[in-house]
mmCIF file of C-alpha atoms in Angstrom:
data_model
loop_
_atom_site.group_PDB
_atom_site.id
_atom_site.type_symbol
_atom_site.label_atom_id
_atom_site.label_comp_id
_atom_site.label_asym_id
_atom_site.label_seq_id
_atom_site.Cartn_x
_atom_site.Cartn_y
_atom_site.Cartn_z
ATOM 1 C CA MET T 414 -4.666 25.192 -23.584
ATOM 2 C CA SER T 415 -4.230 26.851 -20.211
ATOM 3 C CA VAL T 416 -5.883 25.162 -16.746
ATOM 4 C CA SER T 417 -7.865 26.971 -13.476
ATOM 5 C CA TRP T 418 -7.010 24.825 -10.981
ATOM 6 C CA SER T 419 -10.300 26.624 -9.690
ATOM 7 C CA PHE T 420 -12.554 26.578 -12.347
ATOM 8 C CA SER T 421 -11.339 23.556 -14.869
ATOM 9 C CA PRO T 422 -14.089 21.489 -15.409
ATOM 10 C CA ALA T 423 -12.160 18.251 -14.863
ATOM 11 C CA ALA T 424 -11.706 16.713 -17.469
ATOM 12 C CA LEU T 425 -9.840 19.126 -18.523
ATOM 13 C CA LEU T 426 -7.325 19.057 -15.386
ATOM 14 C CA ARG T 427 -7.297 15.654 -15.667
ATOM 15 C CA GLN T 428 -6.242 16.017 -19.365
ATOM 16 C CA HIS T 429 -3.602 18.005 -18.294
ATOM 17 C CA HIS T 430 -2.519 16.694 -14.998
ATOM 18 C CA ALA T 431 -2.170 13.287 -17.663
ATOM 19 C CA ARG T 432 -0.420 15.507 -20.264
ATOM 20 C CA ASP T 433 2.070 16.630 -17.529
ATOM 21 C CA ALA T 434 3.574 13.384 -15.592
ATOM 22 C CA ALA T 435 3.963 11.336 -19.856
ATOM 23 C CA GLN T 436 6.611 14.514 -20.099
ATOM 24 C CA THR T 437 8.729 15.686 -16.488
ATOM 25 C CA MET T 438 8.966 11.832 -15.868
ATOM 26 C CA GLY T 439 11.976 9.818 -16.526
ATOM 27 C CA PRO T 440 12.212 6.100 -17.483
ATOM 28 C CA LEU T 441 10.977 3.482 -15.903
ATOM 29 C CA PRO T 442 13.288 1.222 -13.898
ATOM 30 C CA ASP T 443 14.779 -1.851 -15.442
ATOM 31 C CA ASP T 444 14.546 -4.922 -13.169
ATOM 32 C CA VAL T 445 10.749 -3.427 -11.747
ATOM 33 C CA THR T 446 7.718 -5.271 -13.616
ATOM 34 C CA GLU T 447 4.664 -3.465 -13.543
ATOM 35 C CA THR T 448 1.087 -5.401 -13.682
ATOM 36 C CA PRO T 449 -2.559 -3.927 -12.844
ATOM 37 C CA PHE T 450 -3.921 -5.506 -9.908
ATOM 38 C CA PRO T 451 -8.021 -6.169 -10.486
ATOM 39 C CA PRO T 452 -10.482 -4.515 -8.420
ATOM 40 C CA SER T 453 -12.124 -6.879 -5.915
ATOM 41 C CA GLY T 454 -15.168 -5.525 -3.535
ATOM 42 C CA LEU T 455 -14.370 -2.104 -1.995
ATOM 43 C CA PHE T 456 -10.714 -2.316 -3.701
ATOM 44 C CA ARG T 457 -10.738 -0.434 -6.290
ATOM 45 C CA GLY T 458 -7.922 -1.885 -8.187
ATOM 46 C CA GLY T 459 -3.750 -0.681 -8.876
ATOM 47 C CA LEU T 460 -0.783 -0.408 -10.608
ATOM 48 C CA MET T 461 1.273 -3.304 -8.261
ATOM 49 C CA ALA T 462 5.246 -2.108 -9.276
ATOM 50 C CA ASP T 463 6.688 -5.904 -8.372
ATOM 51 C CA PRO T 464 11.509 -5.559 -7.925
ATOM 52 C CA HIS T 465 12.972 -8.864 -9.527
ATOM 53 C CA THR T 466 14.749 -9.254 -6.560
ATOM 54 C CA ARG T 467 12.553 -8.639 -3.516
ATOM 55 C CA ARG T 468 14.643 -7.566 0.042
ATOM 56 C CA GLY T 469 11.735 -8.284 2.014
ATOM 57 C CA GLN T 470 7.497 -9.225 1.498
ATOM 58 C CA ASP T 471 5.995 -5.911 2.725
ATOM 59 C CA VAL T 472 4.352 -3.812 0.449
ATOM 60 C CA ILE T 473 3.934 -0.354 -0.039
ATOM 61 C CA VAL T 474 0.522 0.974 -0.557
ATOM 62 C CA TYR T 475 0.404 3.782 -2.099
ATOM 63 C CA PHE T 476 -1.735 7.017 -2.619
ATOM 64 C CA HIS T 477 -1.734 9.674 -6.192
ATOM 65 C CA GLY T 478 -1.227 13.315 -5.728
ATOM 66 C CA GLY T 479 -3.724 15.122 -7.951
ATOM 67 C CA GLY T 480 -5.784 17.947 -6.225
ATOM 68 C CA PHE T 481 -8.260 14.784 -5.326
ATOM 69 C CA ILE T 482 -9.648 15.896 -9.267
ATOM 70 C CA ALA T 483 -6.871 13.718 -11.143
ATOM 71 C CA GLY T 484 -4.006 12.150 -11.445
ATOM 72 C CA GLY T 485 -4.328 7.645 -11.001
ATOM 73 C CA PRO T 486 -2.242 5.374 -11.135
ATOM 74 C CA GLU T 487 -0.782 5.466 -14.255
ATOM 75 C CA THR T 488 0.646 8.912 -14.037
ATOM 76 C CA HIS T 489 2.616 8.056 -11.363
ATOM 77 C CA ARG T 490 3.731 5.055 -12.364
ATOM 78 C CA HIS T 491 7.429 6.238 -11.903
ATOM 79 C CA VAL T 492 7.741 6.822 -8.845
ATOM 80 C CA THR T 493 6.178 3.600 -7.576
ATOM 81 C CA ALA T 494 8.445 1.669 -10.107
ATOM 82 C CA TRP T 495 11.719 3.663 -8.614
ATOM 83 C CA LEU T 496 9.566 3.002 -5.059
ATOM 84 C CA ALA T 497 9.865 -0.799 -6.336
ATOM 85 C CA HIS T 498 13.185 -0.832 -7.356
ATOM 86 C CA MET T 499 15.210 1.258 -4.139
ATOM 87 C CA THR T 500 13.267 -0.553 -1.766
ATOM 88 C CA GLY T 501 13.234 -3.862 -2.613
ATOM 89 C CA LEU T 502 9.188 -4.557 -1.990
ATOM 90 C CA ARG T 503 6.342 -4.262 -4.541
ATOM 91 C CA VAL T 504 4.433 -1.138 -4.444
ATOM 92 C CA LEU T 505 0.593 -1.232 -4.813
ATOM 93 C CA SER T 506 -0.274 2.405 -6.722
ATOM 94 C CA ALA T 507 -3.861 2.177 -5.447
ATOM 95 C CA ARG T 508 -6.974 3.888 -7.368
ATOM 96 C CA TYR T 509 -9.877 6.073 -5.233
ATOM 97 C CA ARG T 510 -12.081 7.984 -6.435
ATOM 98 C CA LEU T 511 -12.057 11.308 -7.628
ATOM 99 C CA VAL T 512 -14.454 14.315 -7.258
ATOM 100 C CA PRO T 513 -15.813 16.039 -7.546
ATOM 101 C CA GLU T 514 -18.371 12.983 -8.673
ATOM 102 C CA HIS T 515 -17.118 11.506 -6.356
ATOM 103 C CA PRO T 516 -17.034 13.471 -2.825
ATOM 104 C CA PHE T 517 -15.630 11.794 0.513
ATOM 105 C CA PRO T 518 -15.692 10.361 2.688
ATOM 106 C CA ALA T 519 -15.288 8.014 -0.858
ATOM 107 C CA GLN T 520 -11.662 8.624 -1.025
ATOM 108 C CA ALA T 521 -10.479 7.365 2.670
ATOM 109 C CA ASP T 522 -13.404 4.721 1.928
ATOM 110 C CA ASP T 523 -11.146 3.257 -0.821
ATOM 111 C CA ALA T 524 -7.648 4.058 1.203
ATOM 112 C CA VAL T 525 -8.441 1.437 3.551
ATOM 113 C CA ALA T 526 -10.164 -1.180 1.200
ATOM 114 C CA ALA T 527 -6.913 -1.024 -0.545
ATOM 115 C CA CYS T 528 -4.665 -1.339 2.851
ATOM 116 C CA ARG T 529 -7.366 -4.531 3.217
ATOM 117 C CA ALA T 530 -7.267 -5.403 0.699
ATOM 118 C CA MET T 531 -3.308 -5.712 0.915
ATOM 119 C CA LEU T 532 -3.321 -7.283 4.023
ATOM 120 C CA ALA T 533 -5.242 -10.378 2.895
ATOM 121 C CA VAL T 534 -2.759 -11.082 0.037
ATOM 122 C CA ILE T 535 0.409 -10.385 3.074
ATOM 123 C CA GLY T 536 1.851 -12.824 4.942
ATOM 124 C CA GLU T 537 1.467 -13.636 8.870
ATOM 125 C CA ASP T 538 5.117 -11.530 10.042
ATOM 126 C CA THR T 539 5.123 -9.065 7.217
ATOM 127 C CA GLY T 540 3.172 -6.141 7.580
ATOM 128 C CA ILE T 541 2.342 -2.250 5.504
ATOM 129 C CA PHE T 542 3.829 0.694 4.018
ATOM 130 C CA LEU T 543 0.944 3.397 4.107
ATOM 131 C CA ALA T 544 2.722 5.729 0.647
ATOM 132 C CA GLY T 545 1.649 9.312 -1.015
ATOM 133 C CA ASP T 546 2.352 12.211 -2.333
ATOM 134 C CA SER T 547 0.577 15.638 -1.716
ATOM 135 C CA ALA T 548 -3.721 15.037 -2.328
ATOM 136 C CA GLY T 549 -2.237 11.459 -1.823
ATOM 137 C CA ALA T 550 -0.070 11.533 1.156
ATOM 138 C CA CYS T 551 -3.427 12.558 3.153
ATOM 139 C CA VAL T 552 -5.864 9.436 2.066
ATOM 140 C CA SER T 553 -3.279 7.707 3.715
ATOM 141 C CA LEU T 554 -3.276 8.840 5.954
ATOM 142 C CA TRP T 555 -7.637 9.065 5.732
ATOM 143 C CA GLY T 556 -6.730 5.158 5.545
ATOM 144 C CA LEU T 557 -4.443 4.191 8.873
ATOM 145 C CA HIS T 558 -7.706 6.793 10.674
ATOM 146 C CA ARG T 559 -10.448 4.372 9.666
ATOM 147 C CA MET T 560 -8.325 1.425 9.493
ATOM 148 C CA THR T 561 -9.230 -0.984 13.067
ATOM 149 C CA VAL T 562 -6.752 -1.609 15.962
ATOM 150 C CA ALA T 563 -5.751 -4.981 14.862
ATOM 151 C CA GLU T 564 -4.888 -3.631 11.159
ATOM 152 C CA ARG T 565 -3.058 -1.218 11.815
ATOM 153 C CA GLN T 566 -0.544 -2.838 13.930
ATOM 154 C CA LYS T 567 0.562 -4.401 11.095
ATOM 155 C CA VAL T 568 1.317 -1.339 9.177
ATOM 156 C CA ARG T 569 5.390 -0.542 9.759
ATOM 157 C CA GLY T 570 5.441 2.819 8.627
ATOM 158 C CA LEU T 571 4.132 6.375 6.530
ATOM 159 C CA ILE T 572 5.847 8.254 4.000
ATOM 160 C CA LEU T 573 4.561 11.425 3.418
ATOM 161 C CA PHE T 574 5.387 13.267 0.255
ATOM 162 C CA TYR T 575 4.165 17.436 0.704
ATOM 163 C CA GLY T 576 0.965 16.725 2.127
ATOM 164 C CA GLY T 577 -2.175 18.673 2.100
ATOM 165 C CA TYR T 578 -3.235 18.629 4.422
ATOM 166 C CA GLY T 579 -6.335 21.519 4.982
ATOM 167 C CA GLN T 580 -4.575 24.119 5.393
ATOM 168 C CA VAL T 581 -5.654 27.118 3.269
ATOM 169 C CA GLU T 582 -4.243 29.929 5.420
ATOM 170 C CA SER T 583 -1.211 30.102 6.429
ATOM 171 C CA GLU T 584 3.013 31.390 6.470
ATOM 172 C CA SER T 585 4.218 29.634 2.940
ATOM 173 C CA ILE T 586 0.797 30.111 1.555
ATOM 174 C CA THR T 587 0.773 33.739 1.336
ATOM 175 C CA ARG T 588 4.071 33.765 0.315
ATOM 176 C CA ARG T 589 4.036 30.598 -2.822
ATOM 177 C CA GLY T 590 0.773 30.257 -3.240
ATOM 178 C CA THR T 591 -0.919 31.708 -6.530
ATOM 179 C CA ALA T 592 -3.623 30.592 -8.544
ATOM 180 C CA GLU T 593 -0.538 28.980 -10.904
ATOM 181 C CA ASN T 594 0.395 27.291 -9.304
ATOM 182 C CA GLY T 595 -3.337 26.349 -7.515
ATOM 183 C CA LEU T 596 -1.384 26.412 -4.021
ATOM 184 C CA ASP T 597 -3.655 30.163 -3.379
ATOM 185 C CA SER T 598 -5.415 30.653 -0.155
ATOM 186 C CA GLY T 599 -8.742 30.799 -2.938
ATOM 187 C CA THR T 600 -8.193 27.992 -4.538
ATOM 188 C CA LEU T 601 -7.268 25.352 -2.046
ATOM 189 C CA SER T 602 -10.474 26.586 -0.327
ATOM 190 C CA ILE T 603 -12.167 25.626 -3.232
ATOM 191 C CA MET T 604 -10.464 22.174 -4.103
ATOM 192 C CA TYR T 605 -10.598 21.276 -0.119
ATOM 193 C CA ASP T 606 -14.963 21.954 -1.319
ATOM 194 C CA ARG T 607 -15.254 20.057 -3.774
ATOM 195 C CA LEU T 608 -14.077 17.098 -1.261
ATOM 196 C CA ARG T 609 -17.649 17.886 1.180
ATOM 197 C CA GLY T 610 -20.755 15.643 1.067
ATOM 198 C CA ALA T 611 -23.847 15.844 2.396
ATOM 199 C CA GLY T 612 -24.802 14.875 6.126
ATOM 200 C CA PRO T 613 -22.367 14.732 8.311
ATOM 201 C CA GLU T 614 -19.534 11.960 7.146
ATOM 202 C CA GLY T 615 -19.363 14.103 4.200
ATOM 203 C CA ASN T 616 -17.422 16.688 5.947
ATOM 204 C CA PRO T 617 -13.536 15.452 6.038
ATOM 205 C CA VAL T 618 -11.372 14.574 9.015
ATOM 206 C CA TRP T 619 -8.273 16.383 8.146
ATOM 207 C CA PRO T 620 -5.139 14.068 9.702
ATOM 208 C CA THR T 621 -3.705 17.313 11.691
ATOM 209 C CA ALA T 622 -7.954 16.490 13.947
ATOM 210 C CA PHE T 623 -5.525 12.668 14.849
ATOM 211 C CA ALA T 624 -2.321 13.172 14.129
ATOM 212 C CA SER T 625 -1.802 13.791 18.407
ATOM 213 C CA ARG T 626 -2.650 9.292 18.729
ATOM 214 C CA ILE T 627 -0.713 8.415 14.895
ATOM 215 C CA THR T 628 2.058 5.635 17.110
ATOM 216 C CA GLN T 629 3.160 4.756 13.083
ATOM 217 C CA PRO T 630 6.652 6.158 12.554
ATOM 218 C CA ALA T 631 6.447 8.062 9.812
ATOM 219 C CA TYR T 632 9.107 9.611 7.495
ATOM 220 C CA VAL T 633 7.401 13.821 6.900
ATOM 221 C CA VAL T 634 8.813 15.067 3.958
ATOM 222 C CA ALA T 635 8.827 19.191 2.693
ATOM 223 C CA ALA T 636 9.389 20.778 -0.158
ATOM 224 C CA GLU T 637 11.402 23.962 1.299
ATOM 225 C CA ARG T 638 9.400 26.562 -1.839
ATOM 226 C CA ASP T 639 6.460 23.983 -1.598
ATOM 227 C CA ALA T 640 3.398 26.938 -0.968
ATOM 228 C CA ILE T 641 2.137 23.918 0.792
ATOM 229 C CA PHE T 642 4.530 23.112 2.874
ATOM 230 C CA ASP T 643 3.391 24.786 6.467
ATOM 231 C CA ASP T 644 0.265 21.536 6.304
ATOM 232 C CA SER T 645 3.567 19.194 6.501
ATOM 233 C CA ILE T 646 5.091 20.824 9.399
ATOM 234 C CA ARG T 647 1.837 20.999 11.023
ATOM 235 C CA LEU T 648 1.605 17.336 10.832
ATOM 236 C CA PHE T 649 4.569 16.608 11.841
ATOM 237 C CA HIS T 650 5.001 18.969 14.836
ATOM 238 C CA ALA T 651 1.189 16.377 15.535
ATOM 239 C CA ILE T 652 3.317 13.539 15.413
ATOM 240 C CA GLU T 653 7.075 13.578 16.481
ATOM 241 C CA GLY T 654 5.980 12.654 20.023
ATOM 242 C CA GLN T 655 4.375 9.787 19.458
ATOM 243 C CA ASN T 656 7.270 7.604 17.649
ATOM 244 C CA PRO T 657 10.913 7.667 18.092
ATOM 245 C CA HIS T 658 11.388 6.222 14.891
ATOM 246 C CA SER T 659 9.672 9.358 12.390
ATOM 247 C CA ARG T 660 11.171 11.893 10.381
ATOM 248 C CA LEU T 661 11.512 15.156 9.245
ATOM 249 C CA VAL T 662 13.100 16.029 6.004
ATOM 250 C CA ILE T 663 13.449 19.673 4.066
ATOM 251 C CA VAL T 664 14.354 19.461 0.811
ATOM 252 C CA PRO T 665 15.812 22.829 -0.229
ATOM 253 C CA ASP T 666 15.156 24.779 -2.871
ATOM 254 C CA GLN T 667 12.596 22.650 -3.942
ATOM 255 C CA ASP T 668 8.998 22.981 -5.616
ATOM 256 C CA HIS T 669 5.412 20.998 -4.166
ATOM 257 C CA SER T 670 5.360 17.661 -7.323
ATOM 258 C CA PHE T 671 9.421 17.572 -7.231
ATOM 259 C CA LEU T 672 8.742 13.430 -7.993
ATOM 260 C CA LYS T 673 7.302 14.574 -10.362
ATOM 261 C CA GLY T 674 11.340 13.711 -12.893
ATOM 262 C CA ALA T 675 11.805 10.291 -11.136
ATOM 263 C CA GLY T 676 13.454 8.679 -13.204
ATOM 264 C CA GLN T 677 15.737 11.355 -14.596
ATOM 265 C CA ASP T 678 15.511 14.300 -12.098
ATOM 266 C CA PRO T 679 18.791 14.462 -9.830
ATOM 267 C CA THR T 680 16.447 15.753 -6.793
ATOM 268 C CA ALA T 681 13.748 13.331 -6.685
ATOM 269 C CA GLN T 682 16.004 9.826 -6.501
ATOM 270 C CA ILE T 683 18.118 11.641 -3.918
ATOM 271 C CA GLU T 684 14.742 11.874 -1.999
ATOM 272 C CA LEU T 685 13.467 8.538 -2.766
ATOM 273 C CA ALA T 686 16.612 6.951 -2.039
ATOM 274 C CA ARG T 687 16.851 8.721 1.037
ATOM 275 C CA ALA T 688 13.203 7.464 1.746
ATOM 276 C CA SER T 689 14.030 3.717 0.261
ATOM 277 C CA THR T 690 16.245 3.532 2.992
ATOM 278 C CA TRP T 691 14.146 5.152 6.339
ATOM 279 C CA ILE T 692 12.029 2.090 4.782
ATOM 280 C CA GLY T 693 14.899 -0.546 5.093
ATOM 281 C CA THR T 694 15.751 0.366 8.691
ATOM 282 C CA LEU T 695 12.101 -0.890 9.273
ATOM 283 C CA THR T 696 11.258 -3.964 7.945
ATOM 284 C CA ALA T 697 14.920 -5.216 9.498
ATOM 285 C CA GLN T 698 13.749 -3.985 12.803
ATOM 286 C CA GLY T 699 10.061 -4.860 12.838
ATOM 287 C CA PRO T 700 6.570 -3.718 13.679
ATOM 288 C CA LEU T 701 7.513 -0.484 15.756
ATOM 289 C CA SER T 702 3.881 1.045 15.793
ATOM 290 C CA THR T 703 4.774 2.018 19.722
ATOM 291 C CA PRO T 704 7.614 3.367 21.320
ATOM 292 C CA GLY T 705 9.556 2.293 24.388
ATOM 293 C CA PRO T 706 10.960 3.767 27.297
ATOM 294 C CA GLY T 707 14.260 5.782 26.361
ATOM 295 C CA ASP T 708 13.610 5.670 22.761
ATOM 296 C CA ARG T 709 14.852 9.487 21.198
ATOM 297 C CA PRO T 710 12.474 11.961 19.812
ATOM 298 C CA ALA T 711 12.269 12.872 16.459
ATOM 299 C CA HIS T 712 14.237 14.617 14.446
ATOM 300 C CA ALA T 713 14.164 17.113 11.430
ATOM 301 C CA LEU T 714 16.677 16.465 8.445
ATOM 302 C CA HIS T 715 17.635 18.686 6.141
ATOM 303 C CA SER T 716 18.187 17.254 2.620
#
């Protein structure tokens, strides 16, 4: 049965998204243990991927994609398990509430609650990374935005795969967005409208509005054939001057959600490995939220 990201009921979209994830994901690494992480207080819980051989005590807090309406830790377990395998770090795939049942700011509230839950369990000299794909990349930045100054000092870096940050019109959307892939201007407008809740707090604050204040190093991945390619480019240009360790990676000949082939698709494996290498440089150097004098500017990489 075909689905419409504009008009299909939420339950049908969630079934479609889960089925697609199950059909495209590759095998999981055999040296990573997955354990449900129970909810506590405002924290909604999630799925923890723990490598058998840890290379550090930092934790990656990951937020799944799915247009804010679908997905969960289970649909992205292949991504987070391989990320744990490649980095040697624990990865919490955090659960957050979905629209239309839970409009904004539920997603932002759940993101910061997940970050605080991990900050409460790590050691004094360790930190967290925030990561996500598509809508989850946006959710991760909402979590960062809602942290206190002291909490943000514990964030070592950001890993953002082909994020959607609120644009409904751009050159890439015009060229590559279709109703079928759900990334045309009309469908994106409907998707973002679903987020809006009641009152002033119900209007999403898009990351590009506060990106100039993000000082953490960011690894921004844009897929060349992605309809929302320009979202990642715009975000990176807003943050690139804040930290010399930030990187923009443009993956050629790839579409939105190419990570869904993690575990079997060579490109997905290569890009997860490259992101993991970047994470490794930060765990070796420690927190890098404030660039020092004379640091080199961020630059773009092409796969």
